[in-house]
Tab-separated table of C-alpha atoms and ligand atoms in Angstrom:
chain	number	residue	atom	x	y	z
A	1	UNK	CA	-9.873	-6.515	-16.302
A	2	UNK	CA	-8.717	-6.274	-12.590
A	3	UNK	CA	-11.489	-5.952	-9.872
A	4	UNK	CA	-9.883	-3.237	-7.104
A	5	UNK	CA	-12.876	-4.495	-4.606
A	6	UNK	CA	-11.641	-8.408	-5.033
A	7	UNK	CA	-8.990	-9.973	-3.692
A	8	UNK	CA	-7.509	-12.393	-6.185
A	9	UNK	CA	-4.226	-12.336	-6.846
A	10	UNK	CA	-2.180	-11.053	-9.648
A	11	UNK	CA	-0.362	-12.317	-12.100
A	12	UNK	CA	2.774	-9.484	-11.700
A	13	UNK	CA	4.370	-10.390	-15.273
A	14	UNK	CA	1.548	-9.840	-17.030
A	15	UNK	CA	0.303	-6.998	-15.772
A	16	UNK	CA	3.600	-5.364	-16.975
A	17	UNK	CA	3.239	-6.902	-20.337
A	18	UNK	CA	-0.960	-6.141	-21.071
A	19	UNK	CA	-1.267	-2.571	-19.109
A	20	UNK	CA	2.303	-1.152	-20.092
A	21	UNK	CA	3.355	-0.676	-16.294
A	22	UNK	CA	7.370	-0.321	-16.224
A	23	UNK	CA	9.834	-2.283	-14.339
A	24	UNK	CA	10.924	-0.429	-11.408
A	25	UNK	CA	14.234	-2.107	-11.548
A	26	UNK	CA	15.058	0.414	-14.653
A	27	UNK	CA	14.980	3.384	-12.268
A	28	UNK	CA	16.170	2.030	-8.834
A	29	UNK	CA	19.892	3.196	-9.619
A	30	UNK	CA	18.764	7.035	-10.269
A	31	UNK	CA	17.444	7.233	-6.983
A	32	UNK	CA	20.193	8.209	-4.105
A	33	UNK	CA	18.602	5.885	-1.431
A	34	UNK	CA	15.677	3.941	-2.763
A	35	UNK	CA	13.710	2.153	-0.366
A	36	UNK	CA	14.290	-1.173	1.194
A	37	UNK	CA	11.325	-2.545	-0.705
A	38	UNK	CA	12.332	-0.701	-4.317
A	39	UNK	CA	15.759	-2.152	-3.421
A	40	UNK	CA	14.452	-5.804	-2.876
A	41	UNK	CA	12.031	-5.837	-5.799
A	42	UNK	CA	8.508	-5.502	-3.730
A	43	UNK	CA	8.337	-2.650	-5.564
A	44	UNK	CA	8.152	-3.719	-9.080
A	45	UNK	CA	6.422	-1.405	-11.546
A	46	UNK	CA	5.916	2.100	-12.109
A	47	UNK	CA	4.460	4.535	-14.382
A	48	UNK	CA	6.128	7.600	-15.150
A	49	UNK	CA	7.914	7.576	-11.742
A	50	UNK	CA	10.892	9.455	-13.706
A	51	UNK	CA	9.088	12.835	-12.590
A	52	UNK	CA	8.892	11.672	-9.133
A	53	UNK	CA	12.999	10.925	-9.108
A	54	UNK	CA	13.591	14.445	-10.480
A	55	UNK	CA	11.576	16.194	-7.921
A	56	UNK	CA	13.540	13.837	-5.357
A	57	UNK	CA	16.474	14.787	-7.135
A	58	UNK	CA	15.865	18.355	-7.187
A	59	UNK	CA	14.147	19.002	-3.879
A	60	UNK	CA	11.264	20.577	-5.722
A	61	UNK	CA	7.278	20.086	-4.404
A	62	UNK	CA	5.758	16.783	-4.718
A	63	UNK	CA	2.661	15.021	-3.698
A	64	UNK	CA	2.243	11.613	-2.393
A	65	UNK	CA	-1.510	10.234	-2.257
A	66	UNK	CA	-2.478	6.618	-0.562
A	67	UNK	CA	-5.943	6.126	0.707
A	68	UNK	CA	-7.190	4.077	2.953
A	69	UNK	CA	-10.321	2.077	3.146
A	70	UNK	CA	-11.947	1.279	6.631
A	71	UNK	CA	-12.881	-1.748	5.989
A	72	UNK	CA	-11.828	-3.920	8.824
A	73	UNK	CA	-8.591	-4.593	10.767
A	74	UNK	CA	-4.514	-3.505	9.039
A	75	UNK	CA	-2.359	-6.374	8.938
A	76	UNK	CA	1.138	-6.916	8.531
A	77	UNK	CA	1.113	-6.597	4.851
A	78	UNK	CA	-0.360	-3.055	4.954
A	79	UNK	CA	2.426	-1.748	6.813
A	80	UNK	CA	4.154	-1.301	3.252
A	81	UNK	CA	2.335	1.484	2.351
A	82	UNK	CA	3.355	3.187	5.287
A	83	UNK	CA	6.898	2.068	5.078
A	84	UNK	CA	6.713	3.693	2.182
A	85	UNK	CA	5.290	6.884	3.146
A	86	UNK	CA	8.093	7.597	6.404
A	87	UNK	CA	10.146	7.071	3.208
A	88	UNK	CA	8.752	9.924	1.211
A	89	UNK	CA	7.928	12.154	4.250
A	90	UNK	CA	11.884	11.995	4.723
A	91	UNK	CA	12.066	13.248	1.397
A	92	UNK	CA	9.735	16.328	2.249
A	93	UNK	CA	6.691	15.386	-0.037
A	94	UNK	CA	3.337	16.702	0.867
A	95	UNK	CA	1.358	13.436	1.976
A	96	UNK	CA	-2.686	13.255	1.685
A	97	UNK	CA	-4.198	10.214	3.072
A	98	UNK	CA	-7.736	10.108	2.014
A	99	UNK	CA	-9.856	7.945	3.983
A	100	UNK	CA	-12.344	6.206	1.560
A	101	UNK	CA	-15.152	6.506	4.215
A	102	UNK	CA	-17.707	7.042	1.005
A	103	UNK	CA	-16.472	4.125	-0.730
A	104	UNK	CA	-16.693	1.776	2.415
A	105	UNK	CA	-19.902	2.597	2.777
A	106	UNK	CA	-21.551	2.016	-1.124
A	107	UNK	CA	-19.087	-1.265	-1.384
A	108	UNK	CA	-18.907	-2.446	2.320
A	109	UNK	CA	-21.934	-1.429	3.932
A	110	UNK	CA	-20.220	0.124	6.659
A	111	UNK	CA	-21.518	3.632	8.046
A	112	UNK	CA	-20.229	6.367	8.290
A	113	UNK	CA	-19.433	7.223	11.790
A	114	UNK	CA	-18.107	3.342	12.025
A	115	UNK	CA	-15.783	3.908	9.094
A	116	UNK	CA	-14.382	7.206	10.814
A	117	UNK	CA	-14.218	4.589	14.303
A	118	UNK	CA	-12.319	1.900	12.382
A	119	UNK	CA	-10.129	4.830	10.423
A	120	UNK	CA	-8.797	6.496	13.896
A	121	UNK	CA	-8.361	3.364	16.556
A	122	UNK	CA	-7.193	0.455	13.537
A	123	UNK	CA	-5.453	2.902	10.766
A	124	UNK	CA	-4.827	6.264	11.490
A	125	UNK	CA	-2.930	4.882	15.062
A	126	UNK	CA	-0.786	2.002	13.431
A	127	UNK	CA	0.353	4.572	11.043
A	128	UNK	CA	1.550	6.864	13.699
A	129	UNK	CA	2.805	3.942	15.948
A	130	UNK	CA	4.431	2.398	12.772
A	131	UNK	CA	6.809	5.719	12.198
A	132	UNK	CA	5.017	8.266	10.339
A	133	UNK	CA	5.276	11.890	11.461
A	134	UNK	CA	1.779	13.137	12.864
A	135	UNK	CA	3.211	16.418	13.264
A	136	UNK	CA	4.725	16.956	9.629
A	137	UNK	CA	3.040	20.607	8.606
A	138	UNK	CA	3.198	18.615	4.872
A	139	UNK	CA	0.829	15.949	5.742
A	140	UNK	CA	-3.044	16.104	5.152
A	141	UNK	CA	-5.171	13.042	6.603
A	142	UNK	CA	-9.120	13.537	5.426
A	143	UNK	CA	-12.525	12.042	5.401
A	144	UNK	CA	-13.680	12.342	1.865
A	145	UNK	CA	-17.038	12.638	2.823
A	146	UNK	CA	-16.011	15.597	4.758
A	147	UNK	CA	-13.868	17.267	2.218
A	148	UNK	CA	-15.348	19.682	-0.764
A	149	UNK	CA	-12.573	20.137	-2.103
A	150	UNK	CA	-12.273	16.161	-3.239
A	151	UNK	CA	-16.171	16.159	-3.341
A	152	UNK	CA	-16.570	18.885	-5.196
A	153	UNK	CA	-13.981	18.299	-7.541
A	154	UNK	CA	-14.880	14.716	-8.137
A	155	UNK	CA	-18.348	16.187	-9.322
A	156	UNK	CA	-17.230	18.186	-11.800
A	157	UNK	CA	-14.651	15.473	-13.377
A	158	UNK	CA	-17.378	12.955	-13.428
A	159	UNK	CA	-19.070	15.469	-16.185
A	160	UNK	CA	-16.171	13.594	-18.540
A	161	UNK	CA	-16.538	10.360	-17.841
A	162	UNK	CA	-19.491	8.190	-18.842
A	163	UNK	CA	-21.153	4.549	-18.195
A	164	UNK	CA	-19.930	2.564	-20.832
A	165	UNK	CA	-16.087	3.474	-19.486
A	166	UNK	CA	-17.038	2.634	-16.638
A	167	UNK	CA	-18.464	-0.322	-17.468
A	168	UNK	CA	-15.242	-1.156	-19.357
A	169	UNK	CA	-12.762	-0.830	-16.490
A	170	UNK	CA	-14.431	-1.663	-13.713
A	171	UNK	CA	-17.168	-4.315	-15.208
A	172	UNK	CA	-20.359	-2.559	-13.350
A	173	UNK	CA	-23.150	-3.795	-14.395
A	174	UNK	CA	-26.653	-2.632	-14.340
A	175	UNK	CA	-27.704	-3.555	-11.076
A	176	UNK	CA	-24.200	-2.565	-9.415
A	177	UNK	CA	-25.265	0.532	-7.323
A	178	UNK	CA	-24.545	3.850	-8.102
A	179	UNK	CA	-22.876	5.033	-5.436
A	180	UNK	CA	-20.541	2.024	-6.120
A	181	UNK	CA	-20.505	3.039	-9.429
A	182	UNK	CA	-19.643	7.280	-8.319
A	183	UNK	CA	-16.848	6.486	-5.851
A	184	UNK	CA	-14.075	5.948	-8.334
A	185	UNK	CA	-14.444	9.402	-9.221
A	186	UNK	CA	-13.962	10.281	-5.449
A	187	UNK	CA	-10.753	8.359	-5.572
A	188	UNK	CA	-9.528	10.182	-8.693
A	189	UNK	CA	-10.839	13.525	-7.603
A	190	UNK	CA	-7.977	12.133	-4.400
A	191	UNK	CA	-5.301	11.958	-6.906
A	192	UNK	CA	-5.858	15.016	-8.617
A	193	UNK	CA	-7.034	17.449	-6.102
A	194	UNK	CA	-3.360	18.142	-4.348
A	195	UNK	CA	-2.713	19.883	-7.464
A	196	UNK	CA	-5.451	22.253	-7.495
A	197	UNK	CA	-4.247	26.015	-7.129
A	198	UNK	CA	-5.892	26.223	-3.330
A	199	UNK	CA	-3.194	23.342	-2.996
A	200	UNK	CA	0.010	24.728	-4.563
A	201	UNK	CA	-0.994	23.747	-7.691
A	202	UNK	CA	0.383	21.421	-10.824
A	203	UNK	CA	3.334	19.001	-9.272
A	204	UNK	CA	4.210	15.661	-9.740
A	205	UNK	CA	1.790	13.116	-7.326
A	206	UNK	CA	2.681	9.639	-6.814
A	207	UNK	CA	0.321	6.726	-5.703
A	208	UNK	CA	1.706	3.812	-4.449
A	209	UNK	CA	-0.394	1.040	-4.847
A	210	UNK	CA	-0.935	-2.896	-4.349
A	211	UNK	CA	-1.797	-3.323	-8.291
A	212	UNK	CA	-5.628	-4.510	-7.924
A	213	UNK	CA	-5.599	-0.625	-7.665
A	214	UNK	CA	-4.119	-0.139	-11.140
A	215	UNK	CA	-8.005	0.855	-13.020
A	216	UNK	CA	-8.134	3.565	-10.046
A	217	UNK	CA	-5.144	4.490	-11.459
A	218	UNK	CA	-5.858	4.465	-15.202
A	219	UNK	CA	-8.849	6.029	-15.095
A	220	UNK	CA	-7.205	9.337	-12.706
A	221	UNK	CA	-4.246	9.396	-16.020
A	222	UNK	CA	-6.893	9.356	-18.632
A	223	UNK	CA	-8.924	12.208	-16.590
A	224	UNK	CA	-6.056	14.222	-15.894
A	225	UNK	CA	-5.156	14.262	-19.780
A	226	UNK	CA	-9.083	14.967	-20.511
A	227	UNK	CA	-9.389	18.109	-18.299
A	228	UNK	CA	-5.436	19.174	-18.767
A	229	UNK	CA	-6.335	22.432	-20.480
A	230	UNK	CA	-9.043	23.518	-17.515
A	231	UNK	CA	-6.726	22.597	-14.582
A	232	UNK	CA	-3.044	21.946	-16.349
A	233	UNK	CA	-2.914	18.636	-13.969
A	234	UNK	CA	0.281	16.735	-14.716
A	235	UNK	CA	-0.519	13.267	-14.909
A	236	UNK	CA	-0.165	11.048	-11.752
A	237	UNK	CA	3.155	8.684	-11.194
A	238	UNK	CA	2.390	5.618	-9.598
A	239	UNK	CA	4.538	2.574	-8.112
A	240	UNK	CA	2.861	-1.042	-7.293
A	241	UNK	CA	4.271	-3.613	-4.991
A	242	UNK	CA	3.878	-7.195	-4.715
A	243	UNK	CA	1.353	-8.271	-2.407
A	244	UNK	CA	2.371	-10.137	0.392
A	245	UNK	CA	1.606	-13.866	0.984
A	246	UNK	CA	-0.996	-14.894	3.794
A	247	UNK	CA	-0.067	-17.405	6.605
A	248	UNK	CA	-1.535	-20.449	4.636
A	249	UNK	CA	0.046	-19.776	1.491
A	250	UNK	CA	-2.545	-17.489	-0.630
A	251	UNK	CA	-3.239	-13.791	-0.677
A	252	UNK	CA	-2.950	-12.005	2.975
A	253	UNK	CA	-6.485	-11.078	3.796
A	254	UNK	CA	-8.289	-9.081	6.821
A	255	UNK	CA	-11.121	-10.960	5.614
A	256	UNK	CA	-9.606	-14.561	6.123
A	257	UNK	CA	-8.168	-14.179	9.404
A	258	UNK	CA	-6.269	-17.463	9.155
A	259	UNK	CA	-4.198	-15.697	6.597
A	260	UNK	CA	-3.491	-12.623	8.403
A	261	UNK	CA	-1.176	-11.727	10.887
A	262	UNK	CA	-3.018	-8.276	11.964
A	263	UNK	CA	-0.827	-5.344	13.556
A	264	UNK	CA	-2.997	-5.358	16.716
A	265	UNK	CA	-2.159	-8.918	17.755
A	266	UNK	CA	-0.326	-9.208	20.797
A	267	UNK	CA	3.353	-9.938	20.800
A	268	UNK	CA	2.868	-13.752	21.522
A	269	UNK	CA	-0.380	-13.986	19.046
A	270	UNK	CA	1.935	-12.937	16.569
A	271	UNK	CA	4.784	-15.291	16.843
A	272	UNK	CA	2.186	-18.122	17.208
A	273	UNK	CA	0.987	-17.197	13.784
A	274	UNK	CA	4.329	-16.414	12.351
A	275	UNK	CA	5.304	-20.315	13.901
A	276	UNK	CA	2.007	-21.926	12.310
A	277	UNK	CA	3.470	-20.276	8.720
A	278	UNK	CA	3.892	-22.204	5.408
A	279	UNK	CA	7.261	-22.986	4.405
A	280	UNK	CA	9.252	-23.477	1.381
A	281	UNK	CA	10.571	-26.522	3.656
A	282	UNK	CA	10.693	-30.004	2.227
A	283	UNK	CA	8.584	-33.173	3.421
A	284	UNK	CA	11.723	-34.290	6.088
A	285	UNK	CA	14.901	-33.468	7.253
A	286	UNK	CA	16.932	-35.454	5.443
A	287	UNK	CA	15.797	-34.684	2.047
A	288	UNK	CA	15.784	-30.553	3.206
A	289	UNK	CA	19.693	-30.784	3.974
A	290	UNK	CA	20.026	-33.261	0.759
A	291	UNK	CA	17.990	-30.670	-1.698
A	292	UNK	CA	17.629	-27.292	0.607
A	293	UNK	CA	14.644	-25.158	0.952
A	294	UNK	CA	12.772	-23.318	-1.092
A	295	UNK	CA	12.949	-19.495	0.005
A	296	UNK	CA	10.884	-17.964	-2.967
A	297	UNK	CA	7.598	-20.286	-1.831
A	298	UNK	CA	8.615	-19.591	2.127
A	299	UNK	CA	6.361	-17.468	4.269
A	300	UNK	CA	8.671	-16.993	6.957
A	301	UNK	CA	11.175	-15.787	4.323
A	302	UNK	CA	8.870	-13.661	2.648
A	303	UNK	CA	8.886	-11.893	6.043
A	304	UNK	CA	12.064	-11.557	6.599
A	305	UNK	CA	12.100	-9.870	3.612
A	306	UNK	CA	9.495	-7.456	3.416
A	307	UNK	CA	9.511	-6.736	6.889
A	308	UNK	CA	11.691	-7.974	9.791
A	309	UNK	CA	15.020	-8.015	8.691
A	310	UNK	CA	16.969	-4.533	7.723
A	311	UNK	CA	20.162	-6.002	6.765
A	312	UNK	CA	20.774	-7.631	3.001
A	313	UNK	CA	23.433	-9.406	4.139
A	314	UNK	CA	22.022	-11.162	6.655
A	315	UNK	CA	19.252	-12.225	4.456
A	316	UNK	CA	21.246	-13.079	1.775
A	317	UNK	CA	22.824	-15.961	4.310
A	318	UNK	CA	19.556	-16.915	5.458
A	319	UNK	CA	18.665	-16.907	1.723
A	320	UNK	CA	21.881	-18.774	1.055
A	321	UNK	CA	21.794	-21.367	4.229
A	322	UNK	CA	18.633	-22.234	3.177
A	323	UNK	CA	18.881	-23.262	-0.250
A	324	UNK	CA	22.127	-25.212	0.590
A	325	UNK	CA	20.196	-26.907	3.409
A	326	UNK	CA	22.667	-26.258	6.143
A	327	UNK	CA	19.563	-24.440	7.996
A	328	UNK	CA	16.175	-26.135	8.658
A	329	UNK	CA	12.904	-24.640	8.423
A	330	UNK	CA	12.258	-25.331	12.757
A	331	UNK	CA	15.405	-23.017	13.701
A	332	UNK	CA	14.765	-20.463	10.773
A	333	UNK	CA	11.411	-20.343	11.894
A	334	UNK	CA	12.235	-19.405	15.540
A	335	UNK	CA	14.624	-17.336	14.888
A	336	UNK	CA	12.303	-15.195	12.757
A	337	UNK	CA	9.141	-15.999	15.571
A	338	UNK	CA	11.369	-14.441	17.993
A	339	UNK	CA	11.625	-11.390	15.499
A	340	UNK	CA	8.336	-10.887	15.238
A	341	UNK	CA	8.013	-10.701	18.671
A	342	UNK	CA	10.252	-7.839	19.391
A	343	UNK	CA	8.564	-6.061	16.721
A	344	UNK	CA	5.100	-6.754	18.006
A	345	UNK	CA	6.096	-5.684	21.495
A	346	UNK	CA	7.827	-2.441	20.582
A	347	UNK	CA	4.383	-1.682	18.365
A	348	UNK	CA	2.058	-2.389	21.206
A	349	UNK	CA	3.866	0.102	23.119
A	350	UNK	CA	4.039	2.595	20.482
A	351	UNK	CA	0.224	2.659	19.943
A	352	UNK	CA	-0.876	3.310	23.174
A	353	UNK	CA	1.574	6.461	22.710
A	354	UNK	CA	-0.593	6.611	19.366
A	355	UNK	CA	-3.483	6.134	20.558
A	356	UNK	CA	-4.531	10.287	21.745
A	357	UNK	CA	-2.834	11.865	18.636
A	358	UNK	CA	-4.704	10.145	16.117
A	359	UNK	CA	-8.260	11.047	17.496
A	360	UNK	CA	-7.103	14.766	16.794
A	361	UNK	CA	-5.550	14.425	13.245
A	362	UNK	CA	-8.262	13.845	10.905
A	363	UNK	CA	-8.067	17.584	9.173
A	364	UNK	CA	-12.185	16.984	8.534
B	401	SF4	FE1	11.754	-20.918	4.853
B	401	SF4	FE2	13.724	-20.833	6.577
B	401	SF4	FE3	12.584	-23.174	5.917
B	401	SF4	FE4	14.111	-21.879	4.184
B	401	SF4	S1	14.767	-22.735	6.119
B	401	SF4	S2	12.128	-22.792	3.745
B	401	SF4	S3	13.640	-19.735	4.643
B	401	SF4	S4	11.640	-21.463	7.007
């Protein structure tokens, strides 16, 4: 069982083997231009993302759904899903962006105007200052608590569902509460809802997820197949990436600051953080240019990869200098410091531009 509300981290390989999600690999070379992280693996597992290529393919409608909890402050590693999203708005998809204000509150604790606070200044604004189109006609940004459609919709799929299943894949218990225990059904009511006829109707929806999400996911297939005769829902593609590393060498948390490098620290905060990094260095010099680095256990490398650097051949030489030890970790790590400074600076500038447009863009 996977908790979605915990953060431990997941073992990738077997969550291909035990909950039959596909290597993305298979697919990467029917796409035209996957995206940088398909391309370098982040992306690693899909289901049914075949339908997803042939709308791509075929320029016919799709849907794209990624919610967002308001839980607390975006960092660096939650700029994926947005990377992600330019990617599909490029590729015309109709983008809803649910914000899980009902499901911060019954898990979190956090209110309801605060979550709609945190939503607008921390996620709504990085997304918009990160690159995604706020004026895109296709793209839908909601308060669930605000929207009947979801609300309503999630009601009447929860008639299907009962306790035990719940119980089963998300290991409630009797004294977990029940809105806890109803918001799922908000989330798959999320999913499902773009292809309601007041939204177009049936199309191919993908979810891209970190895959603590997968039971979210699971449970929306199962539900779609259940009430497939009422509402001819096709059932939802989905894509999980890899989750990347925090600052001190575990899972990337907003609740462990130490780990985090978050998207509103200054330019200089950043590259302090960045600096401070684990390393897939070794314990000197001498045996580093003797044995090289480690890149696959590196922080710094990891963000290279996911985030900093566009060009595979230039990582593929850091990749390479490092393993052959004719680069140590002190200059690699500047070099990428510096990197993250540029970035940093450039985003602190966008989200001031941000800042107006994304108090006026939440459609409820
Ligand atoms: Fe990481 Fe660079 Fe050191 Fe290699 S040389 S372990 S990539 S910091």
């Amino acid at each position: 069982m996977i908790d979605p509300w915990s953060s431990a981290i997941v073992n990738y390989e077997k969550l291909i083997e035990e909950f039959g999600i596909k290597p993305f690999q298979d697919l990467l070379s029917d796409l035209e231009d996957p995206h940088i992280l398909m391309r370098r693996g982040i992306v690693f597992g899909h289901r049914d993302y075949g339908r997803i290529v042939k709308a791509i393919r075929e320029k016919t409608d799709f849907a794209v759904v990624t919610g967002m909890m308001p839980s607390g402050k975006m960092h660096i590693g939650h700029k994926m899903i947005v990377d992600q999203l330019i990617w599909y708005q490029e590729k015309g998809a109709e983008i809803y962006i649910p914000i899980a204000d009902m499901e911060s509150y019954s898990a979190r604790g956090i209110d309801f105007p605060e979550a709609r606070r945190i939503a607008i200044e921390e996620y709504i604004t990085n997304y918009i200052a990160l690159g995604l189109d706020p004026d895109d006609k296709n793209l839908h940004i909601y308060l669930t608590s605000r929207n009947k459609t979801v609300t309503d919709l999630a009601y009447k799929l929860a008639k299907r569902v009962n306790m035990n299943e719940m119980k089963a894949i998300y290991g409630f218990s009797g004294s977990t509460n029940i809105a806890h225990i109803y918001t799922p059904m908000i989330q798959v009511a999320d999913i499902l809802h773009p292809q309601l006829e007041e939204c177009g109707g049936p199309k191919p929806t993908v979810v891209p997820v970190g895959p603590d999400q997968d039971p979210h996911i699971r449970l929306t297939r199962d539900i779609a197949d259940r009430f497939h005769s009422q509402f001819k829902f096709i059932s939802p593609s989905s894509t999980y990436h890899r989750f990347i590393t925090g600052l001190t060498g575990g899972k990337m948390s907003s609740s462990k600051p130490k780990t985090a490098i978050f998207l509103s620290d200054t330019p200089d905060v950043a590259l302090k953080k960045l600096k401070s990094a684990k390393t897939g260095g070794r314990e000197s010099l001498e045996e580093q240019k003797k044995m090289g680095g480690v890149p696959e256990d590196c922080v710094v490398y990891e963000m290279l990869l996911y985030h900093l650097l566009q060009s595979d051949s230039q990582l593929k030489e850091i990749h390479q200098q490092c393993r052959e030890g004719s680069i140590m970790c002190g200059e690699c790590k500047a070099r990428a410091a510096e990197m993250i400074r540029a970035f940093f600076k450039d985003l602190e500038k966008k989200r001031e531009k941000a800042r107006d447009k994304a108090e006026t863009i939440l459609e409820a």
